[in-house]
């Protein structure tokens, strides 16, 4: 009888052997938990379209972060919901703004045991829901907006953010932020640039989470067109040249090719955002008993890591960390 020289199933025989030869790892230390903190609410509010997540009060945020840390999660990214929104989003850079006070709370609680990230954008703070200030024709004014981003970066760094993460997709935003941080001596603040961020319907549940309704138009004038692949390289190279320490691809599963491209292209760490819609689709199917949600979550995050992401922002952080054994 002839035996095949190479029998591929040999390396799949036991869990120990499979672990030994696995090319990709997934553990809690690679995950970043997105969290929402709201000003002026007395109790946390669940977010219907994002099961298991809510808008936090300052206190419930602290408790949630304690829980995450106990599960092995050591990085969080904060999104703020101000009590008042206005045309320019002023509370985004107010030292007493909701994200800034929450950053100080969490730094007090955890010191350097927690990597504190802050989403840096204006859409949660503007009454029109766009990621910047508007010109008379209703489009976003790039240069006026990046001046405001520079102010937000300073407020977040002053409040203790390890990482500021500009997500507005304005040209020159990383350079403006780096300059403002350097000017006041925040030499160690990390910039995680949402570098290749595509316009997608998958952000729907997130907009419920932050109470954002875009008053007119959409984000296609600043976020990338999903049909384009090489454009992502241009965005990433520009952000790295401007001083980004890490770059993000977003969303994740519909952009696995982009993640793989970017991992080849640059030597900075690559983040991917498994976004609200990607999470909620899994949870909705799981609630119906159609799939095992946690197992699919682990598969999604593993695939994102396999494509080349070093870290993953994900609403599955707690659930997956728990399943992986904390
Ligand atoms: C913008 C921002 C968005 C998300 C993160 N930062 C929304 C948008 O661009 O419309 C989406 C994240 C998600 O869907 O989970 N501040």
CSV table of C-alpha atoms and ligand atoms in Angstrom, one decimal:
chain,number,residue,atom,x,y,z
A,1,UNK,CA,0.0,0.0,0.0
A,2,UNK,CA,1.2,3.5,-0.9
A,3,UNK,CA,1.2,6.2,1.9
A,4,UNK,CA,1.0,9.9,1.1
A,5,UNK,CA,4.3,11.5,2.0
A,6,UNK,CA,2.6,14.2,3.8
A,7,UNK,CA,-0.5,13.6,5.7
A,8,UNK,CA,-2.0,17.0,6.6
A,9,UNK,CA,-4.3,15.7,9.2
A,10,UNK,CA,-1.5,14.6,11.5
A,11,UNK,CA,-1.0,18.1,12.7
A,12,UNK,CA,-4.7,18.4,13.6
A,13,UNK,CA,-5.0,15.3,15.7
A,14,UNK,CA,-5.1,16.8,19.3
A,15,UNK,CA,-5.8,20.2,20.8
A,16,UNK,CA,-2.3,20.4,22.1
A,17,UNK,CA,-0.8,19.7,18.7
A,18,UNK,CA,-3.2,22.2,17.1
A,19,UNK,CA,-2.2,24.9,19.6
A,20,UNK,CA,1.5,24.1,19.0
A,21,UNK,CA,1.3,24.8,15.3
A,22,UNK,CA,-1.3,27.5,15.3
A,23,UNK,CA,-0.1,30.6,13.3
A,24,UNK,CA,-2.5,33.0,15.0
A,25,UNK,CA,-3.1,33.8,18.6
A,26,UNK,CA,-6.0,35.6,20.2
A,27,UNK,CA,-5.9,36.7,23.8
A,28,UNK,CA,-7.4,39.4,25.9
A,29,UNK,CA,-4.3,41.5,25.8
A,30,UNK,CA,-4.9,42.1,22.1
A,31,UNK,CA,-8.4,43.4,22.6
A,32,UNK,CA,-9.6,47.0,23.2
A,33,UNK,CA,-13.1,47.5,24.6
A,34,UNK,CA,-15.1,50.4,23.3
A,35,UNK,CA,-17.1,52.2,26.1
A,36,UNK,CA,-19.7,55.0,26.1
A,37,UNK,CA,-19.9,57.5,28.9
A,38,UNK,CA,-22.7,60.0,29.1
A,39,UNK,CA,-22.9,63.3,30.9
A,40,UNK,CA,-26.0,64.1,33.0
A,41,UNK,CA,-27.6,60.7,33.3
A,42,UNK,CA,-28.4,59.1,36.7
A,43,UNK,CA,-28.3,55.5,35.7
A,44,UNK,CA,-26.7,53.5,32.8
A,45,UNK,CA,-28.9,53.2,29.7
A,46,UNK,CA,-28.9,50.0,27.7
A,47,UNK,CA,-28.4,50.4,23.9
A,48,UNK,CA,-31.0,48.2,22.2
A,49,UNK,CA,-29.0,47.7,19.0
A,50,UNK,CA,-25.8,46.9,20.8
A,51,UNK,CA,-26.8,44.1,23.2
A,52,UNK,CA,-24.7,43.9,26.4
A,53,UNK,CA,-23.5,47.5,26.0
A,54,UNK,CA,-24.9,50.7,27.4
A,55,UNK,CA,-24.3,54.4,27.9
A,56,UNK,CA,-22.5,54.6,31.2
A,57,UNK,CA,-22.5,57.1,34.0
A,58,UNK,CA,-19.1,58.0,35.4
A,59,UNK,CA,-19.7,55.5,38.2
A,60,UNK,CA,-21.0,52.6,36.1
A,61,UNK,CA,-18.1,53.2,33.7
A,62,UNK,CA,-15.6,52.7,36.6
A,63,UNK,CA,-17.4,49.5,37.6
A,64,UNK,CA,-17.5,48.2,34.0
A,65,UNK,CA,-13.8,48.8,33.6
A,66,UNK,CA,-13.1,47.0,36.9
A,67,UNK,CA,-15.0,44.0,35.5
A,68,UNK,CA,-13.1,44.2,32.2
A,69,UNK,CA,-9.7,44.3,34.0
A,70,UNK,CA,-10.7,41.3,36.0
A,71,UNK,CA,-11.3,39.5,32.7
A,72,UNK,CA,-7.9,40.4,31.4
A,73,UNK,CA,-8.8,43.3,29.2
A,74,UNK,CA,-6.2,46.1,29.7
A,75,UNK,CA,-7.2,48.6,27.0
A,76,UNK,CA,-10.3,50.6,26.6
A,77,UNK,CA,-11.4,53.4,24.2
A,78,UNK,CA,-13.8,56.0,25.4
A,79,UNK,CA,-16.6,57.7,23.4
A,80,UNK,CA,-18.4,60.6,25.1
A,81,UNK,CA,-22.0,61.8,25.0
A,82,UNK,CA,-22.2,65.4,26.1
A,83,UNK,CA,-25.3,66.9,27.8
A,84,UNK,CA,-25.3,69.7,25.2
A,85,UNK,CA,-24.4,69.6,21.6
A,86,UNK,CA,-23.7,72.7,19.5
A,87,UNK,CA,-22.5,73.6,16.0
A,88,UNK,CA,-18.8,73.3,16.7
A,89,UNK,CA,-18.8,70.6,19.4
A,90,UNK,CA,-17.2,72.8,22.1
A,91,UNK,CA,-17.5,70.3,24.9
A,92,UNK,CA,-15.2,67.9,23.1
A,93,UNK,CA,-12.2,70.0,24.3
A,94,UNK,CA,-13.6,71.3,27.6
A,95,UNK,CA,-11.3,70.1,30.4
A,96,UNK,CA,-14.5,69.3,32.3
A,97,UNK,CA,-16.1,67.5,29.3
A,98,UNK,CA,-17.4,64.0,29.9
A,99,UNK,CA,-14.5,62.1,28.3
A,100,UNK,CA,-11.9,64.2,30.1
A,101,UNK,CA,-13.4,63.6,33.5
A,102,UNK,CA,-13.9,59.9,32.8
A,103,UNK,CA,-10.2,59.6,31.7
A,104,UNK,CA,-9.1,61.1,35.0
A,105,UNK,CA,-11.4,58.7,37.0
A,106,UNK,CA,-10.0,55.7,35.2
A,107,UNK,CA,-6.4,56.9,35.5
A,108,UNK,CA,-7.0,57.3,39.3
A,109,UNK,CA,-8.4,53.8,39.5
A,110,UNK,CA,-5.9,51.9,37.4
A,111,UNK,CA,-2.7,53.9,37.0
A,112,UNK,CA,-0.6,52.5,34.2
A,113,UNK,CA,-2.3,49.1,34.6
A,114,UNK,CA,-4.8,50.3,31.9
A,115,UNK,CA,-4.1,51.6,28.4
A,116,UNK,CA,-6.5,54.5,28.1
A,117,UNK,CA,-7.6,55.5,24.6
A,118,UNK,CA,-9.9,58.3,23.6
A,119,UNK,CA,-11.8,58.5,20.3
A,120,UNK,CA,-11.0,61.9,18.9
A,121,UNK,CA,-13.8,63.3,16.8
A,122,UNK,CA,-16.6,65.8,16.8
A,123,UNK,CA,-19.7,63.9,15.7
A,124,UNK,CA,-20.8,63.0,19.2
A,125,UNK,CA,-20.6,66.7,20.1
A,126,UNK,CA,-22.0,68.6,17.2
A,127,UNK,CA,-25.8,69.2,16.8
A,128,UNK,CA,-25.7,68.4,13.1
A,129,UNK,CA,-23.9,65.1,13.6
A,130,UNK,CA,-21.0,65.6,11.3
A,131,UNK,CA,-17.4,64.9,12.2
A,132,UNK,CA,-16.4,68.5,11.9
A,133,UNK,CA,-17.5,72.1,11.5
A,134,UNK,CA,-19.7,72.9,8.5
A,135,UNK,CA,-19.2,75.4,5.7
A,136,UNK,CA,-22.3,77.3,4.4
A,137,UNK,CA,-22.8,74.7,1.7
A,138,UNK,CA,-23.2,72.0,4.4
A,139,UNK,CA,-19.8,70.2,3.7
A,140,UNK,CA,-17.2,69.8,6.4
A,141,UNK,CA,-14.5,72.5,6.5
A,142,UNK,CA,-11.3,70.4,6.6
A,143,UNK,CA,-8.8,72.9,8.0
A,144,UNK,CA,-11.1,74.5,10.5
A,145,UNK,CA,-11.9,71.0,11.8
A,146,UNK,CA,-8.4,69.9,12.2
A,147,UNK,CA,-7.7,73.0,14.3
A,148,UNK,CA,-10.4,71.8,16.7
A,149,UNK,CA,-9.1,68.2,16.7
A,150,UNK,CA,-5.7,69.7,17.8
A,151,UNK,CA,-7.5,71.2,20.8
A,152,UNK,CA,-9.3,68.0,21.6
A,153,UNK,CA,-6.0,66.1,21.6
A,154,UNK,CA,-4.5,68.5,24.1
A,155,UNK,CA,-7.6,68.2,26.4
A,156,UNK,CA,-7.5,64.4,26.2
A,157,UNK,CA,-3.8,64.1,26.8
A,158,UNK,CA,-4.0,66.6,29.7
A,159,UNK,CA,-6.7,64.3,31.2
A,160,UNK,CA,-4.4,61.3,31.0
A,161,UNK,CA,-5.1,59.6,27.7
A,162,UNK,CA,-2.3,57.3,26.7
A,163,UNK,CA,-3.6,57.2,23.1
A,164,UNK,CA,-5.7,59.6,21.1
A,165,UNK,CA,-7.5,58.2,18.2
A,166,UNK,CA,-8.6,60.6,15.5
A,167,UNK,CA,-11.6,59.1,13.6
A,168,UNK,CA,-12.8,62.0,11.5
A,169,UNK,CA,-10.9,61.2,8.2
A,170,UNK,CA,-9.9,64.9,7.7
A,171,UNK,CA,-6.7,65.4,5.6
A,172,UNK,CA,-3.8,66.5,7.8
A,173,UNK,CA,-5.5,65.6,11.1
A,174,UNK,CA,-2.5,63.6,12.4
A,175,UNK,CA,0.0,66.3,11.6
A,176,UNK,CA,-2.2,68.9,13.4
A,177,UNK,CA,-2.6,66.7,16.4
A,178,UNK,CA,1.1,65.8,16.6
A,179,UNK,CA,2.1,69.5,16.4
A,180,UNK,CA,-0.3,70.5,19.2
A,181,UNK,CA,0.8,67.7,21.5
A,182,UNK,CA,4.5,68.5,20.9
A,183,UNK,CA,3.9,72.2,21.5
A,184,UNK,CA,2.8,71.5,25.1
A,185,UNK,CA,5.3,68.8,25.8
A,186,UNK,CA,3.0,65.7,25.5
A,187,UNK,CA,5.8,63.8,23.7
A,188,UNK,CA,4.6,60.4,24.8
A,189,UNK,CA,1.0,60.6,23.7
A,190,UNK,CA,0.4,57.8,21.2
A,191,UNK,CA,-1.7,58.7,18.1
A,192,UNK,CA,-3.7,55.8,16.8
A,193,UNK,CA,-5.0,57.1,13.4
A,194,UNK,CA,-8.2,55.7,12.0
A,195,UNK,CA,-6.3,55.7,8.8
A,196,UNK,CA,-8.3,53.6,6.4
A,197,UNK,CA,-11.9,54.2,7.5
A,198,UNK,CA,-14.6,53.3,5.1
A,199,UNK,CA,-18.1,54.7,4.8
A,200,UNK,CA,-20.5,51.8,5.7
A,201,UNK,CA,-23.9,51.0,6.9
A,202,UNK,CA,-22.3,48.9,9.6
A,203,UNK,CA,-21.9,52.0,11.9
A,204,UNK,CA,-25.7,52.1,12.5
A,205,UNK,CA,-25.8,50.7,16.0
A,206,UNK,CA,-22.9,53.0,17.1
A,207,UNK,CA,-24.9,56.0,16.1
A,208,UNK,CA,-27.7,54.8,18.3
A,209,UNK,CA,-25.1,54.4,21.1
A,210,UNK,CA,-23.9,58.0,20.8
A,211,UNK,CA,-27.3,59.5,19.9
A,212,UNK,CA,-26.0,60.8,16.6
A,213,UNK,CA,-28.3,61.6,13.8
A,214,UNK,CA,-26.7,63.2,10.8
A,215,UNK,CA,-29.0,66.1,10.0
A,216,UNK,CA,-28.3,66.2,6.3
A,217,UNK,CA,-26.0,64.4,3.9
A,218,UNK,CA,-23.7,61.5,4.9
A,219,UNK,CA,-20.1,60.9,5.6
A,220,UNK,CA,-19.1,59.9,2.0
A,221,UNK,CA,-17.3,63.2,1.5
A,222,UNK,CA,-14.7,62.3,4.1
A,223,UNK,CA,-14.8,58.5,4.8
A,224,UNK,CA,-13.4,56.2,2.1
A,225,UNK,CA,-15.3,54.5,-0.7
A,226,UNK,CA,-15.6,50.8,-0.1
A,227,UNK,CA,-14.8,50.1,-3.7
A,228,UNK,CA,-11.2,51.3,-3.3
A,229,UNK,CA,-8.3,49.3,-2.2
A,230,UNK,CA,-5.1,51.3,-3.1
A,231,UNK,CA,-6.5,54.5,-1.7
A,232,UNK,CA,-6.1,52.9,1.7
A,233,UNK,CA,-2.4,52.7,1.2
A,234,UNK,CA,-2.3,56.4,0.4
A,235,UNK,CA,-4.2,57.2,3.6
A,236,UNK,CA,-2.0,55.0,5.7
A,237,UNK,CA,1.3,56.3,4.3
A,238,UNK,CA,0.1,59.9,4.8
A,239,UNK,CA,-0.8,59.2,8.5
A,240,UNK,CA,2.5,57.5,9.2
A,241,UNK,CA,4.4,60.3,7.6
A,242,UNK,CA,2.4,62.8,9.7
A,243,UNK,CA,3.4,61.0,12.9
A,244,UNK,CA,0.8,58.3,13.6
A,245,UNK,CA,2.2,55.6,15.9
A,246,UNK,CA,-0.4,53.0,15.0
A,247,UNK,CA,-2.9,52.9,12.2
A,248,UNK,CA,-6.4,51.4,12.1
A,249,UNK,CA,-8.5,49.8,9.4
A,250,UNK,CA,-12.2,50.0,9.8
A,251,UNK,CA,-14.6,48.1,9.5
A,252,UNK,CA,-12.7,44.8,9.8
A,253,UNK,CA,-14.4,41.9,8.1
A,254,UNK,CA,-15.3,43.6,4.9
A,255,UNK,CA,-11.7,45.0,4.8
A,256,UNK,CA,-9.6,41.9,5.5
A,257,UNK,CA,-7.7,42.5,2.2
A,258,UNK,CA,-7.0,46.1,3.4
A,259,UNK,CA,-5.7,44.8,6.7
A,260,UNK,CA,-3.4,42.4,4.9
A,261,UNK,CA,-2.1,45.1,2.6
A,262,UNK,CA,-1.5,47.6,5.4
A,263,UNK,CA,0.4,45.0,7.4
A,264,UNK,CA,2.8,44.5,4.5
A,265,UNK,CA,3.1,48.2,3.8
A,266,UNK,CA,4.1,49.8,7.1
A,267,UNK,CA,6.0,48.7,10.2
A,268,UNK,CA,3.8,50.4,12.8
A,269,UNK,CA,1.3,48.3,14.8
A,270,UNK,CA,-2.0,47.7,12.9
A,271,UNK,CA,-5.4,48.0,14.6
A,272,UNK,CA,-8.7,46.9,13.2
A,273,UNK,CA,-12.1,47.9,14.4
A,274,UNK,CA,-14.7,45.1,14.5
A,275,UNK,CA,-17.5,47.7,14.4
A,276,UNK,CA,-21.0,47.9,15.9
A,277,UNK,CA,-22.8,46.4,13.0
A,278,UNK,CA,-20.4,43.5,12.8
A,279,UNK,CA,-21.1,42.7,16.4
A,280,UNK,CA,-24.8,43.3,16.4
A,281,UNK,CA,-25.4,41.0,13.4
A,282,UNK,CA,-23.8,38.2,15.3
A,283,UNK,CA,-25.7,38.9,18.5
A,284,UNK,CA,-29.1,39.1,16.7
A,285,UNK,CA,-28.5,35.7,15.0
A,286,UNK,CA,-27.4,34.3,18.3
A,287,UNK,CA,-30.5,35.6,20.1
A,288,UNK,CA,-32.6,33.6,17.7
A,289,UNK,CA,-30.6,30.6,18.4
A,290,UNK,CA,-29.3,30.4,14.9
A,291,UNK,CA,-25.6,30.5,15.7
A,292,UNK,CA,-23.3,30.3,18.7
A,293,UNK,CA,-22.5,34.0,19.1
A,294,UNK,CA,-19.4,33.7,21.3
A,295,UNK,CA,-17.9,31.1,18.9
A,296,UNK,CA,-18.6,33.2,15.9
A,297,UNK,CA,-17.2,36.2,17.7
A,298,UNK,CA,-13.9,34.3,18.4
A,299,UNK,CA,-13.8,33.3,14.7
A,300,UNK,CA,-14.3,36.9,13.6
A,301,UNK,CA,-11.5,38.2,15.9
A,302,UNK,CA,-9.2,35.3,14.9
A,303,UNK,CA,-9.7,36.0,11.2
A,304,UNK,CA,-8.9,39.7,11.8
A,305,UNK,CA,-5.7,38.8,13.6
A,306,UNK,CA,-4.8,36.3,10.9
A,307,UNK,CA,-5.2,39.0,8.2
A,308,UNK,CA,-2.5,41.0,10.1
A,309,UNK,CA,-4.1,43.1,12.8
A,310,UNK,CA,-2.0,43.3,16.0
A,311,UNK,CA,-4.9,44.7,18.1
A,312,UNK,CA,-8.6,44.6,17.7
A,313,UNK,CA,-11.2,47.1,18.9
A,314,UNK,CA,-14.3,45.0,19.6
A,315,UNK,CA,-17.6,45.0,21.5
A,316,UNK,CA,-16.9,41.3,22.0
A,317,UNK,CA,-13.9,42.1,24.2
A,318,UNK,CA,-15.5,41.0,27.6
A,319,UNK,CA,-17.4,38.1,26.2
A,320,UNK,CA,-14.4,36.7,24.3
A,321,UNK,CA,-12.0,37.3,27.1
A,322,UNK,CA,-14.3,35.4,29.4
A,323,UNK,CA,-14.6,32.5,27.0
A,324,UNK,CA,-10.8,32.4,26.5
A,325,UNK,CA,-10.5,31.9,30.2
A,326,UNK,CA,-9.7,35.4,31.5
B,1,LIG,C1,-16.8,58.6,14.6
B,1,LIG,C2,-16.8,57.2,14.8
B,1,LIG,C3,-17.7,56.3,14.3
B,1,LIG,C4,-17.3,55.0,14.8
B,1,LIG,C5,-16.2,55.2,15.6
B,1,LIG,N1,-15.9,56.5,15.5
B,1,LIG,C6,-18.9,56.5,13.6
B,1,LIG,C7,-18.9,57.1,12.2
B,1,LIG,O1,-17.9,57.2,11.6
B,1,LIG,O2,-20.0,57.3,11.7
B,1,LIG,C8,-18.1,53.7,14.5
B,1,LIG,C9,-17.8,52.6,15.4
B,1,LIG,C10,-18.7,51.5,15.3
B,1,LIG,O3,-19.6,51.4,14.4
B,1,LIG,O4,-18.6,50.6,16.2
B,1,LIG,N2,-16.5,59.4,15.8
